[in-house]
């Protein structure tokens, strides 16, 4: 049991360092990947915390992490759209969406949401050690295994459902993948299955991006000429993701 507590504390400390590095990169606008890396780090933190729900301090830390996700989602969506416009050689339209990026990054770095997350995560290891020393959890390893297994069963059920919700399935796969990476010793997802899940996540992610762009095209006049091609790509992305999910289903059924 102590090994699992040690593992969680080590993961938390590593993520804390990454969050602080992302904050510094955003404050100085050093590179274009800082926002993405912040969001990825927060996502990994939330995946680490999800099996720990119900323990003291977890709700506060998870809530602080969620606030970062909510704040930065529109900013990241704009970045992804700008990247697509650059690929289409629509540099002026892309640059308009990135205008003032340095100021935006600095505002994220100094935001109350990020300050709170860093403060809460700094205190969290002490909560974990208190839980460990007081014996509040009989077996942390088994608790985590049980909750990771529940995540996996949700994916299995969703993939078997012919009327599956692509958006929900994308989120389930993302959670399970990051959960398996956070707790490799407790996960049922092997490397080969992890690769299949990543492929499905990537395909569903592209489908989701197209859906987002089409929604923006209804509101932004300069995107309207792109809507027809995006609709064609969306139909193709649906077909491709369905094939990927069918292959994933075969792998699941062979287990």
mmCIF file of C-alpha atoms in Angstrom:
data_model
loop_
_atom_site.group_PDB
_atom_site.id
_atom_site.type_symbol
_atom_site.label_atom_id
_atom_site.label_comp_id
_atom_site.label_asym_id
_atom_site.label_seq_id
_atom_site.Cartn_x
_atom_site.Cartn_y
_atom_site.Cartn_z
ATOM 1 C CA UNK A 1 0.000 0.000 0.000
ATOM 2 C CA UNK A 2 2.842 2.384 0.849
ATOM 3 C CA UNK A 3 4.304 1.892 -2.637
ATOM 4 C CA UNK A 4 1.107 3.152 -4.245
ATOM 5 C CA UNK A 5 1.043 6.195 -1.977
ATOM 6 C CA UNK A 6 4.673 6.840 -2.892
ATOM 7 C CA UNK A 7 3.793 6.505 -6.566
ATOM 8 C CA UNK A 8 0.925 8.990 -6.363
ATOM 9 C CA UNK A 9 3.017 11.514 -4.432
ATOM 10 C CA UNK A 10 5.843 11.201 -6.959
ATOM 11 C CA UNK A 11 3.388 11.716 -9.844
ATOM 12 C CA UNK A 12 1.875 14.769 -8.150
ATOM 13 C CA UNK A 13 5.291 16.330 -7.588
ATOM 14 C CA UNK A 14 6.258 15.698 -11.206
ATOM 15 C CA UNK A 15 3.055 17.283 -12.481
ATOM 16 C CA UNK A 16 3.541 20.238 -10.144
ATOM 17 C CA UNK A 17 6.962 20.897 -11.680
ATOM 18 C CA UNK A 18 5.479 20.670 -15.183
ATOM 19 C CA UNK A 19 2.700 23.100 -14.277
ATOM 20 C CA UNK A 20 5.212 25.613 -12.960
ATOM 21 C CA UNK A 21 7.284 25.259 -16.123
ATOM 22 C CA UNK A 22 4.192 25.812 -18.275
ATOM 23 C CA UNK A 23 3.339 28.903 -16.242
ATOM 24 C CA UNK A 24 6.816 30.340 -16.844
ATOM 25 C CA UNK A 25 6.641 29.579 -20.578
ATOM 26 C CA UNK A 26 3.238 31.245 -20.860
ATOM 27 C CA UNK A 27 4.341 34.299 -18.902
ATOM 28 C CA UNK A 28 7.327 34.826 -21.214
ATOM 29 C CA UNK A 29 5.561 33.603 -24.389
ATOM 30 C CA UNK A 30 8.549 31.388 -25.162
ATOM 31 C CA UNK A 31 6.860 28.946 -27.534
ATOM 32 C CA UNK A 32 3.597 28.059 -29.232
ATOM 33 C CA UNK A 33 3.155 24.748 -27.385
ATOM 34 C CA UNK A 34 2.970 26.176 -23.871
ATOM 35 C CA UNK A 35 -0.820 26.326 -23.714
ATOM 36 C CA UNK A 36 -1.180 22.834 -25.164
ATOM 37 C CA UNK A 37 1.356 21.455 -22.674
ATOM 38 C CA UNK A 38 -0.478 23.150 -19.801
ATOM 39 C CA UNK A 39 -3.739 21.540 -20.867
ATOM 40 C CA UNK A 40 -2.097 18.131 -21.310
ATOM 41 C CA UNK A 41 -0.510 18.357 -17.862
ATOM 42 C CA UNK A 42 -3.857 19.309 -16.312
ATOM 43 C CA UNK A 43 -5.519 16.412 -18.129
ATOM 44 C CA UNK A 44 -2.912 14.012 -16.756
ATOM 45 C CA UNK A 45 -3.487 15.419 -13.288
ATOM 46 C CA UNK A 46 -7.229 14.878 -13.542
ATOM 47 C CA UNK A 47 -6.661 11.309 -14.756
ATOM 48 C CA UNK A 48 -4.389 10.682 -11.778
ATOM 49 C CA UNK A 49 -7.028 12.066 -9.414
ATOM 50 C CA UNK A 50 -10.118 10.379 -10.845
ATOM 51 C CA UNK A 51 -9.524 6.994 -9.096
ATOM 52 C CA UNK A 52 -8.860 8.864 -5.842
ATOM 53 C CA UNK A 53 -12.226 10.614 -5.679
ATOM 54 C CA UNK A 54 -13.689 10.633 -2.205
ATOM 55 C CA UNK A 55 -10.344 11.066 -0.438
ATOM 56 C CA UNK A 56 -9.649 14.311 1.476
ATOM 57 C CA UNK A 57 -8.328 17.111 -0.724
ATOM 58 C CA UNK A 58 -9.120 15.413 -4.029
ATOM 59 C CA UNK A 59 -12.293 17.366 -4.777
ATOM 60 C CA UNK A 60 -10.529 20.690 -4.242
ATOM 61 C CA UNK A 61 -7.597 19.758 -6.472
ATOM 62 C CA UNK A 62 -9.809 18.253 -9.149
ATOM 63 C CA UNK A 63 -12.018 21.351 -9.119
ATOM 64 C CA UNK A 64 -8.995 23.622 -9.503
ATOM 65 C CA UNK A 65 -7.744 21.533 -12.419
ATOM 66 C CA UNK A 66 -11.153 21.593 -14.101
ATOM 67 C CA UNK A 67 -11.227 25.391 -13.841
ATOM 68 C CA UNK A 68 -8.017 25.543 -15.906
ATOM 69 C CA UNK A 69 -9.557 23.308 -18.546
ATOM 70 C CA UNK A 70 -12.698 25.425 -18.732
ATOM 71 C CA UNK A 71 -10.698 28.639 -18.991
ATOM 72 C CA UNK A 72 -8.298 27.458 -21.698
ATOM 73 C CA UNK A 73 -10.585 25.386 -23.944
ATOM 74 C CA UNK A 74 -11.716 28.349 -26.102
ATOM 75 C CA UNK A 75 -8.084 29.512 -26.388
ATOM 76 C CA UNK A 76 -6.868 26.097 -27.499
ATOM 77 C CA UNK A 77 -9.762 25.723 -29.948
ATOM 78 C CA UNK A 78 -8.697 29.021 -31.525
ATOM 79 C CA UNK A 79 -5.093 27.796 -31.782
ATOM 80 C CA UNK A 80 -6.167 24.567 -33.480
ATOM 81 C CA UNK A 81 -8.354 26.474 -35.924
ATOM 82 C CA UNK A 82 -5.481 28.846 -36.721
ATOM 83 C CA UNK A 83 -3.254 25.843 -37.409
ATOM 84 C CA UNK A 84 -5.812 24.509 -39.879
ATOM 85 C CA UNK A 85 -5.995 27.902 -41.605
ATOM 86 C CA UNK A 86 -2.204 28.021 -41.912
ATOM 87 C CA UNK A 87 -2.329 24.581 -43.573
ATOM 88 C CA UNK A 88 -4.822 25.992 -46.066
ATOM 89 C CA UNK A 89 -2.476 28.938 -46.762
ATOM 90 C CA UNK A 90 -4.971 31.344 -45.229
ATOM 91 C CA UNK A 91 -2.262 33.042 -43.223
ATOM 92 C CA UNK A 92 -4.062 36.339 -42.725
ATOM 93 C CA UNK A 93 -7.150 34.640 -41.294
ATOM 94 C CA UNK A 94 -4.939 32.498 -39.066
ATOM 95 C CA UNK A 95 -2.951 35.464 -37.792
ATOM 96 C CA UNK A 96 -6.141 37.335 -36.908
ATOM 97 C CA UNK A 97 -7.076 34.506 -34.564
ATOM 98 C CA UNK A 98 -3.641 34.551 -32.954
ATOM 99 C CA UNK A 99 -3.500 38.322 -32.539
ATOM 100 C CA UNK A 100 -2.517 39.320 -29.017
ATOM 101 C CA UNK A 101 -1.496 35.756 -28.184
ATOM 102 C CA UNK A 102 1.327 36.918 -25.911
ATOM 103 C CA UNK A 103 -1.067 38.978 -23.804
ATOM 104 C CA UNK A 104 -3.503 36.074 -23.642
ATOM 105 C CA UNK A 105 -0.748 33.679 -22.528
ATOM 106 C CA UNK A 106 0.404 36.116 -19.857
ATOM 107 C CA UNK A 107 -3.155 36.429 -18.576
ATOM 108 C CA UNK A 108 -3.378 32.645 -18.242
ATOM 109 C CA UNK A 109 -0.052 32.546 -16.399
ATOM 110 C CA UNK A 110 -1.206 35.161 -13.886
ATOM 111 C CA UNK A 111 -4.830 33.986 -13.665
ATOM 112 C CA UNK A 112 -6.441 33.288 -10.316
ATOM 113 C CA UNK A 113 -7.346 29.826 -11.650
ATOM 114 C CA UNK A 114 -3.725 28.832 -12.226
ATOM 115 C CA UNK A 115 -2.580 30.436 -8.967
ATOM 116 C CA UNK A 116 -5.190 28.427 -7.090
ATOM 117 C CA UNK A 117 -4.241 25.178 -8.826
ATOM 118 C CA UNK A 118 -0.578 25.651 -7.940
ATOM 119 C CA UNK A 119 -1.460 26.429 -4.325
ATOM 120 C CA UNK A 120 -3.756 23.415 -3.941
ATOM 121 C CA UNK A 121 -1.392 20.972 -5.635
ATOM 122 C CA UNK A 122 1.435 22.192 -3.387
ATOM 123 C CA UNK A 123 -0.564 21.165 -0.309
ATOM 124 C CA UNK A 124 -1.901 17.886 -1.725
ATOM 125 C CA UNK A 125 1.029 15.542 -0.918
ATOM 126 C CA UNK A 126 0.557 16.382 2.768
ATOM 127 C CA UNK A 127 -3.089 15.280 2.512
ATOM 128 C CA UNK A 128 -1.991 11.991 0.975
ATOM 129 C CA UNK A 129 0.593 11.339 3.670
ATOM 130 C CA UNK A 130 -1.980 12.105 6.371
ATOM 131 C CA UNK A 131 -4.386 9.626 4.773
ATOM 132 C CA UNK A 132 -1.615 7.046 4.670
ATOM 133 C CA UNK A 133 -0.465 7.546 8.262
ATOM 134 C CA UNK A 134 -4.018 7.508 9.635
ATOM 135 C CA UNK A 135 -4.872 4.350 7.707
ATOM 136 C CA UNK A 136 -7.970 5.882 6.133
ATOM 137 C CA UNK A 137 -7.661 3.663 3.039
ATOM 138 C CA UNK A 138 -7.385 -0.073 3.559
ATOM 139 C CA UNK A 139 -5.695 -0.747 0.215
ATOM 140 C CA UNK A 140 -5.089 2.168 -2.138
ATOM 141 C CA UNK A 141 -3.843 -0.137 -4.895
ATOM 142 C CA UNK A 142 -7.044 -2.169 -4.972
ATOM 143 C CA UNK A 143 -9.143 0.993 -4.849
ATOM 144 C CA UNK A 144 -7.347 2.335 -7.908
ATOM 145 C CA UNK A 145 -7.517 -0.984 -9.765
ATOM 146 C CA UNK A 146 -11.253 -1.164 -9.188
ATOM 147 C CA UNK A 147 -11.865 2.341 -10.488
ATOM 148 C CA UNK A 148 -9.609 1.922 -13.516
ATOM 149 C CA UNK A 149 -11.427 -1.307 -14.307
ATOM 150 C CA UNK A 150 -14.725 0.589 -14.182
ATOM 151 C CA UNK A 151 -13.364 3.086 -16.705
ATOM 152 C CA UNK A 152 -12.341 0.225 -18.970
ATOM 153 C CA UNK A 153 -15.759 -1.421 -18.720
ATOM 154 C CA UNK A 154 -17.379 1.892 -19.730
ATOM 155 C CA UNK A 155 -15.298 1.869 -22.913
ATOM 156 C CA UNK A 156 -16.149 -1.763 -23.645
ATOM 157 C CA UNK A 157 -19.853 -1.034 -23.232
ATOM 158 C CA UNK A 158 -19.693 2.118 -25.351
ATOM 159 C CA UNK A 159 -17.746 0.474 -28.197
ATOM 160 C CA UNK A 160 -20.217 -2.431 -28.290
ATOM 161 C CA UNK A 161 -23.102 0.010 -28.589
ATOM 162 C CA UNK A 162 -23.862 0.455 -32.333
ATOM 163 C CA UNK A 163 -25.456 3.816 -31.518
ATOM 164 C CA UNK A 164 -22.441 5.040 -29.582
ATOM 165 C CA UNK A 165 -21.976 8.731 -28.942
ATOM 166 C CA UNK A 166 -18.668 9.615 -30.607
ATOM 167 C CA UNK A 167 -18.055 12.591 -28.349
ATOM 168 C CA UNK A 168 -18.623 10.616 -25.138
ATOM 169 C CA UNK A 169 -16.531 7.718 -26.427
ATOM 170 C CA UNK A 170 -13.671 10.097 -27.249
ATOM 171 C CA UNK A 171 -13.701 11.353 -23.663
ATOM 172 C CA UNK A 172 -13.900 7.824 -22.220
ATOM 173 C CA UNK A 173 -10.932 6.692 -24.310
ATOM 174 C CA UNK A 174 -8.916 9.754 -23.338
ATOM 175 C CA UNK A 175 -9.609 9.164 -19.637
ATOM 176 C CA UNK A 176 -8.724 5.487 -19.830
ATOM 177 C CA UNK A 177 -5.483 6.120 -21.739
ATOM 178 C CA UNK A 178 -4.255 8.778 -19.354
ATOM 179 C CA UNK A 179 -5.398 6.710 -16.387
ATOM 180 C CA UNK A 180 -3.381 3.735 -17.653
ATOM 181 C CA UNK A 181 -0.336 5.968 -18.059
ATOM 182 C CA UNK A 182 -0.776 7.371 -14.556
ATOM 183 C CA UNK A 183 -1.128 3.897 -13.001
ATOM 184 C CA UNK A 184 0.607 1.379 -15.307
ATOM 185 C CA UNK A 185 0.926 -1.108 -12.460
ATOM 186 C CA UNK A 186 -2.845 -1.117 -11.860
ATOM 187 C CA UNK A 187 -4.243 -0.856 -15.382
ATOM 188 C CA UNK A 188 -5.712 -3.659 -17.496
ATOM 189 C CA UNK A 189 -4.764 -1.811 -20.676
ATOM 190 C CA UNK A 190 -1.665 -3.361 -22.243
ATOM 191 C CA UNK A 191 0.656 -1.537 -24.634
ATOM 192 C CA UNK A 192 -0.943 -3.024 -27.768
ATOM 193 C CA UNK A 193 -4.411 -2.016 -26.604
ATOM 194 C CA UNK A 194 -3.093 1.390 -25.660
ATOM 195 C CA UNK A 195 -1.958 1.869 -29.254
ATOM 196 C CA UNK A 196 -5.427 0.986 -30.531
ATOM 197 C CA UNK A 197 -7.007 3.404 -28.078
ATOM 198 C CA UNK A 198 -4.639 6.176 -29.172
ATOM 199 C CA UNK A 199 -5.541 5.603 -32.811
ATOM 200 C CA UNK A 200 -9.239 5.790 -31.953
ATOM 201 C CA UNK A 201 -8.703 8.907 -29.866
ATOM 202 C CA UNK A 202 -6.802 10.599 -32.711
ATOM 203 C CA UNK A 203 -9.486 9.774 -35.266
ATOM 204 C CA UNK A 204 -12.285 10.911 -32.983
ATOM 205 C CA UNK A 205 -10.287 14.024 -32.132
ATOM 206 C CA UNK A 206 -10.060 14.961 -35.818
ATOM 207 C CA UNK A 207 -13.790 14.378 -36.179
ATOM 208 C CA UNK A 208 -14.398 16.643 -33.179
ATOM 209 C CA UNK A 209 -12.159 19.378 -34.604
ATOM 210 C CA UNK A 210 -14.135 19.378 -37.856
ATOM 211 C CA UNK A 211 -17.374 19.595 -35.921
ATOM 212 C CA UNK A 212 -16.018 22.602 -34.034
ATOM 213 C CA UNK A 213 -14.832 24.322 -37.207
ATOM 214 C CA UNK A 214 -18.199 23.879 -38.879
ATOM 215 C CA UNK A 215 -19.889 25.441 -35.859
ATOM 216 C CA UNK A 216 -17.504 28.401 -36.138
ATOM 217 C CA UNK A 217 -18.161 28.680 -39.883
ATOM 218 C CA UNK A 218 -21.817 29.405 -39.111
ATOM 219 C CA UNK A 219 -20.786 32.479 -37.097
ATOM 220 C CA UNK A 220 -17.638 33.737 -38.825
ATOM 221 C CA UNK A 221 -18.009 34.941 -42.404
ATOM 222 C CA UNK A 222 -14.413 34.300 -43.477
ATOM 223 C CA UNK A 223 -14.826 30.597 -42.649
ATOM 224 C CA UNK A 224 -18.053 30.127 -44.611
ATOM 225 C CA UNK A 225 -16.269 29.229 -47.913
ATOM 226 C CA UNK A 226 -14.535 26.351 -46.129
ATOM 227 C CA UNK A 227 -17.725 24.780 -44.775
ATOM 228 C CA UNK A 228 -18.497 22.578 -47.776
ATOM 229 C CA UNK A 229 -15.084 20.909 -47.732
ATOM 230 C CA UNK A 230 -15.185 20.533 -43.960
ATOM 231 C CA UNK A 231 -18.558 18.802 -44.242
ATOM 232 C CA UNK A 232 -17.052 16.389 -46.756
ATOM 233 C CA UNK A 233 -14.113 15.771 -44.428
ATOM 234 C CA UNK A 234 -16.488 15.291 -41.495
ATOM 235 C CA UNK A 235 -18.317 12.505 -43.319
ATOM 236 C CA UNK A 236 -14.985 10.870 -44.129
ATOM 237 C CA UNK A 237 -13.815 11.282 -40.523
ATOM 238 C CA UNK A 238 -16.974 9.546 -39.316
ATOM 239 C CA UNK A 239 -16.346 6.614 -41.644
ATOM 240 C CA UNK A 240 -12.698 6.390 -40.650
ATOM 241 C CA UNK A 241 -13.431 6.559 -36.922
ATOM 242 C CA UNK A 242 -16.112 3.876 -37.275
ATOM 243 C CA UNK A 243 -13.567 1.577 -38.961
ATOM 244 C CA UNK A 244 -11.053 2.301 -36.224
ATOM 245 C CA UNK A 245 -13.654 1.567 -33.559
ATOM 246 C CA UNK A 246 -14.588 -1.675 -35.320
ATOM 247 C CA UNK A 247 -10.929 -2.716 -35.203
ATOM 248 C CA UNK A 248 -10.783 -1.712 -31.537
ATOM 249 C CA UNK A 249 -13.869 -3.826 -30.888
ATOM 250 C CA UNK A 250 -12.140 -6.870 -32.396
ATOM 251 C CA UNK A 251 -9.164 -6.359 -30.102
ATOM 252 C CA UNK A 252 -11.471 -6.031 -27.118
ATOM 253 C CA UNK A 253 -13.379 -9.185 -27.967
ATOM 254 C CA UNK A 254 -10.128 -11.157 -28.310
ATOM 255 C CA UNK A 255 -9.093 -10.313 -24.750
#
